Amino acid sequence: MSQRRGTRYQSCSPAASCSRLRKIQEILTKSSKSTPDGILCILGIDSRYNEGCRELANYLLFDLYSQRSIEFEKTGFPEEVLDDVIILIKSDSVRLYCNPVNYSYLLPYVICWRNLHVHCMSQSEYEDEEAAEEFKIASFVNMVRDCSRIGIPYSSHGHLQTFDMFIVEKWPIVQAFALEGIGGGGFFTMKYELMDVSESLWKVYSIMDPVSLEALLMEVRFFFKYS
């Protein structure tokens, strides 16, 4: 089991990373009134550990946030620090909030993304907890500023839940949006039209690529080895 946990996909590459991102962005290029302007992925406590967001992050970052991620197991940092990530995918760009701790782990996966805009404090700035929290809220507000419709990966594959925007409103970072002074002014769900894009994302996840093929072969080999 430990060997499996430590295995990294050999087929991961900048080309594979960009290909996966483009497949997600294609959802945003459809000419429809129900097409969102962006897809918002919030990890960790800030989305109350939403599984749909985690699934999207794992697709884009090649299982970096899976339970068997060897990169994170060895860091010694608490989960809330490593999960401190917000990604907004637009049709032609990506906006990423992270902290100086998880930045170095995310960078190899995202550096090749076209028109990537990163919101991240320096290590010395991040040590001020109050300033770090205000920076995150301000970053979130700026990331979504030019959107009107936002897609949420609400459900994980095979576990469809009824979409409830009021549950999203209770996510901590979304609640913080309403804070006076540093927030966006008003409730997030009143300012933006939210929609569930889970099923559209599942169709993308089902498309076989070199990395998913390798993952499938690894699962098959593991099964026969330990069965």
Short mmCIF file of C-alpha atoms in Angstrom, two decimals:
data_model
loop_
_atom_site.label_atom_id
_atom_site.label_comp_id
_atom_site.label_asym_id
_atom_site.label_seq_id
_atom_site.Cartn_x
_atom_site.Cartn_y
_atom_site.Cartn_z
CA MET A 1 0.00 0.00 0.00
CA SER A 2 2.79 2.46 0.80
CA GLN A 3 4.25 2.03 -2.69
CA ARG A 4 0.90 2.91 -4.20
CA ARG A 5 0.55 5.96 -2.03
CA GLY A 6 3.99 7.18 -3.08
CA THR A 7 3.45 6.71 -6.81
CA ARG A 8 3.24 9.80 -8.98
CA TYR A 9 1.84 9.77 -12.49
CA GLN A 10 4.68 9.58 -15.02
CA SER A 11 2.45 11.02 -17.77
CA CYS A 12 1.93 14.35 -15.98
CA SER A 13 3.33 17.15 -18.10
CA PRO A 14 2.66 20.83 -18.89
CA ALA A 15 0.83 19.68 -22.02
CA ALA A 16 -1.42 17.36 -20.00
CA SER A 17 -2.09 20.08 -17.43
CA CYS A 18 -3.02 22.64 -20.10
CA SER A 19 -5.18 20.09 -21.91
CA ARG A 20 -7.22 19.42 -18.77
CA LEU A 21 -7.64 23.13 -18.12
CA ARG A 22 -8.81 23.73 -21.71
CA LYS A 23 -11.43 21.00 -21.36
CA ILE A 24 -12.84 22.80 -18.32
CA GLN A 25 -12.71 26.15 -20.11
CA GLU A 26 -14.68 24.74 -23.04
CA ILE A 27 -17.69 24.56 -20.71
CA LEU A 28 -17.52 28.35 -20.51
CA THR A 29 -17.44 28.94 -24.28
CA LYS A 30 -20.88 27.52 -25.04
CA SER A 31 -23.26 30.17 -26.33
CA SER A 32 -26.11 29.80 -23.89
CA LYS A 33 -27.87 32.01 -21.39
CA SER A 34 -27.12 29.39 -18.75
CA THR A 35 -23.36 29.39 -19.40
CA PRO A 36 -21.44 30.81 -16.42
CA ASP A 37 -18.73 33.46 -16.75
CA GLY A 38 -16.44 31.43 -14.53
CA ILE A 39 -16.19 28.26 -12.46
CA LEU A 40 -15.34 28.78 -8.82
CA CYS A 41 -13.42 26.14 -6.88
CA ILE A 42 -12.94 26.73 -3.14
CA LEU A 43 -11.06 24.18 -1.07
CA GLY A 44 -10.94 23.31 2.61
CA ILE A 45 -12.85 24.94 5.42
CA ASP A 46 -13.76 27.91 3.22
CA SER A 47 -16.21 25.69 1.31
CA ARG A 48 -16.94 23.45 4.32
CA TYR A 49 -14.83 20.79 2.59
CA ASN A 50 -17.11 20.58 -0.42
CA GLU A 51 -16.36 17.35 -2.30
CA GLY A 52 -17.26 18.75 -5.71
CA CYS A 53 -14.62 21.49 -5.36
CA ARG A 54 -12.07 18.98 -4.14
CA GLU A 55 -12.82 16.72 -7.11
CA LEU A 56 -12.26 19.58 -9.58
CA ALA A 57 -8.98 20.51 -7.89
CA ASN A 58 -7.82 16.90 -8.07
CA TYR A 59 -8.65 16.75 -11.78
CA LEU A 60 -6.70 19.92 -12.54
CA LEU A 61 -3.83 19.17 -10.14
CA PHE A 62 -3.47 15.44 -10.78
CA ASP A 63 -4.73 14.19 -7.41
CA LEU A 64 -2.65 16.64 -5.37
CA TYR A 65 -5.56 16.89 -2.92
CA SER A 66 -6.38 13.19 -2.83
CA GLN A 67 -6.09 11.30 0.43
CA ARG A 68 -2.97 9.56 -0.80
CA SER A 69 -1.07 12.67 -1.87
CA ILE A 70 2.54 11.95 -1.01
CA GLU A 71 3.52 15.60 -1.54
CA PHE A 72 1.32 16.78 1.31
CA GLU A 73 1.83 13.83 3.63
CA LYS A 74 5.46 14.78 4.20
CA THR A 75 5.05 18.53 4.69
CA GLY A 76 4.04 18.55 8.33
CA PHE A 77 1.76 21.53 7.71
CA PRO A 78 -1.84 21.43 8.96
CA GLU A 79 -4.60 20.64 6.48
CA GLU A 80 -6.19 24.08 6.79
CA VAL A 81 -2.98 25.68 5.50
CA LEU A 82 -2.52 23.27 2.59
CA ASP A 83 -6.21 23.52 1.63
CA ASP A 84 -6.14 27.33 1.63
CA VAL A 85 -6.83 27.63 -2.11
CA ILE A 86 -9.38 29.39 -4.32
CA ILE A 87 -9.44 28.93 -8.09
CA LEU A 88 -11.61 30.87 -10.53
CA ILE A 89 -11.52 29.47 -14.05
CA LYS A 90 -12.51 31.86 -16.84
CA SER A 91 -12.74 30.99 -20.53
CA ASP A 92 -9.39 32.65 -21.26
CA SER A 93 -7.67 32.95 -17.89
CA VAL A 94 -7.33 31.53 -14.39
CA ARG A 95 -7.23 33.36 -11.09
CA LEU A 96 -5.64 31.62 -8.15
CA TYR A 97 -5.50 32.52 -4.47
CA CYS A 98 -3.07 30.57 -2.32
CA ASN A 99 -0.67 31.15 0.57
CA PRO A 100 3.16 31.13 0.60
CA VAL A 101 3.18 27.65 2.13
CA ASN A 102 1.18 25.79 -0.51
CA TYR A 103 2.36 28.03 -3.38
CA SER A 104 5.49 25.97 -3.97
CA TYR A 105 3.45 22.76 -4.16
CA LEU A 106 0.89 24.24 -6.56
CA LEU A 107 3.37 26.00 -8.84
CA PRO A 108 4.62 22.97 -10.82
CA TYR A 109 1.03 22.17 -11.78
CA VAL A 110 -0.19 25.68 -12.67
CA ILE A 111 2.83 27.57 -13.97
CA CYS A 112 2.07 26.52 -17.55
CA TRP A 113 -1.54 27.77 -17.47
CA ARG A 114 -2.20 30.60 -19.89
CA ASN A 115 -3.11 33.99 -18.37
CA LEU A 116 -2.66 32.84 -14.79
CA HIS A 117 -3.13 35.56 -12.16
CA VAL A 118 -1.90 34.60 -8.69
CA HIS A 119 -2.93 36.26 -5.43
CA CYS A 120 -0.36 35.31 -2.80
CA MET A 121 1.30 37.10 0.13
CA SER A 122 4.97 36.90 1.00
CA GLN A 123 5.96 34.70 3.92
CA SER A 124 6.57 37.67 6.21
CA GLU A 125 3.21 39.24 5.34
CA TYR A 126 1.42 35.93 5.86
CA GLU A 127 2.67 35.70 9.45
CA ASP A 128 0.20 38.45 10.39
CA GLU A 129 -2.98 36.34 10.69
CA GLU A 130 -5.39 39.27 10.56
CA ALA A 131 -3.70 40.77 7.51
CA ALA A 132 -3.62 37.34 5.84
CA GLU A 133 -7.36 36.88 6.34
CA GLU A 134 -8.12 40.34 4.98
CA PHE A 135 -5.88 39.67 1.98
CA LYS A 136 -7.76 36.45 1.22
CA ILE A 137 -11.14 38.15 1.38
CA ALA A 138 -9.94 41.05 -0.80
CA SER A 139 -8.43 38.56 -3.27
CA PHE A 140 -11.70 36.65 -3.47
CA VAL A 141 -13.64 39.85 -4.11
CA ASN A 142 -11.24 40.89 -6.87
CA MET A 143 -11.24 37.42 -8.46
CA VAL A 144 -15.00 37.42 -9.06
CA ARG A 145 -15.47 41.14 -9.63
CA ASP A 146 -16.17 40.99 -13.38
CA CYS A 147 -18.46 37.94 -13.22
CA SER A 148 -22.25 37.92 -13.24
CA ARG A 149 -22.90 34.16 -13.43
CA ILE A 150 -20.68 31.75 -11.48
CA GLY A 151 -20.58 27.99 -11.80
CA ILE A 152 -20.09 25.89 -8.68
CA PRO A 153 -18.84 22.27 -8.75
CA TYR A 154 -21.34 21.46 -6.03
CA SER A 155 -21.42 17.65 -6.15
CA SER A 156 -18.75 15.01 -6.53
CA HIS A 157 -19.06 12.34 -9.23
CA GLY A 158 -21.77 9.82 -8.45
CA HIS A 159 -23.05 11.76 -5.42
CA LEU A 160 -25.43 14.30 -6.93
CA GLN A 161 -26.91 16.65 -4.36
CA THR A 162 -29.71 19.13 -4.84
CA PHE A 163 -28.03 22.47 -5.46
CA ASP A 164 -28.75 24.98 -2.72
CA MET A 165 -27.25 28.43 -3.15
CA PHE A 166 -28.06 29.22 0.48
CA ILE A 167 -25.70 26.43 1.53
CA VAL A 168 -23.03 28.09 -0.64
CA GLU A 169 -23.82 31.41 1.06
CA LYS A 170 -22.89 29.77 4.37
CA TRP A 171 -19.40 28.83 3.16
CA PRO A 172 -17.00 30.91 5.31
CA ILE A 173 -15.24 32.80 2.49
CA VAL A 174 -18.59 33.47 0.81
CA GLN A 175 -20.01 34.79 4.09
CA ALA A 176 -16.96 37.03 4.41
CA PHE A 177 -17.83 38.58 1.03
CA ALA A 178 -20.55 40.57 2.78
CA LEU A 179 -18.20 42.17 5.31
CA GLU A 180 -18.17 45.96 5.17
CA GLY A 181 -14.92 47.62 4.21
CA ILE A 182 -13.00 44.61 2.90
CA GLY A 183 -15.87 42.61 1.40
CA GLY A 184 -17.76 43.04 -1.83
CA GLY A 185 -20.74 44.77 -0.29
CA GLY A 186 -23.91 42.74 0.10
CA PHE A 187 -24.57 39.03 0.01
CA PHE A 188 -22.67 36.98 -2.56
CA THR A 189 -25.77 35.11 -3.72
CA MET A 190 -27.65 38.37 -4.29
CA LYS A 191 -24.85 39.88 -6.35
CA TYR A 192 -24.07 36.83 -8.48
CA GLU A 193 -26.22 34.24 -10.20
CA LEU A 194 -24.96 30.84 -9.08
CA MET A 195 -25.42 27.58 -10.97
CA ASP A 196 -24.39 24.00 -10.46
CA VAL A 197 -21.90 22.79 -13.10
CA SER A 198 -21.25 19.37 -11.55
CA GLU A 199 -22.75 17.29 -14.33
CA SER A 200 -20.91 19.24 -17.04
CA LEU A 201 -17.66 18.64 -15.16
CA TRP A 202 -18.33 14.93 -14.78
CA LYS A 203 -18.51 14.62 -18.58
CA VAL A 204 -15.06 16.21 -18.77
CA TYR A 205 -13.64 13.95 -16.07
CA SER A 206 -14.83 10.89 -18.03
CA ILE A 207 -12.73 11.78 -21.08
CA MET A 208 -9.71 9.49 -21.20
CA ASP A 209 -6.32 11.17 -21.42
CA PRO A 210 -2.77 9.85 -20.81
CA VAL A 211 -2.93 10.58 -17.08
CA SER A 212 -6.34 9.01 -16.50
CA LEU A 213 -5.26 5.99 -18.56
CA GLU A 214 -2.15 5.61 -16.42
CA ALA A 215 -4.24 5.93 -13.24
CA LEU A 216 -6.59 3.22 -14.52
CA LEU A 217 -3.70 0.88 -15.33
CA MET A 218 -2.22 1.48 -11.88
CA GLU A 219 -5.55 0.58 -10.27
CA VAL A 220 -5.77 -2.62 -12.32
CA ARG A 221 -2.20 -3.64 -11.44
CA PHE A 222 -2.81 -2.88 -7.77
CA PHE A 223 -5.99 -4.96 -7.79
CA PHE A 224 -4.32 -8.02 -9.28
CA LYS A 225 -1.25 -7.64 -7.10
CA TYR A 226 -3.19 -7.56 -3.82
CA SER A 227 -6.27 -9.62 -4.71
#
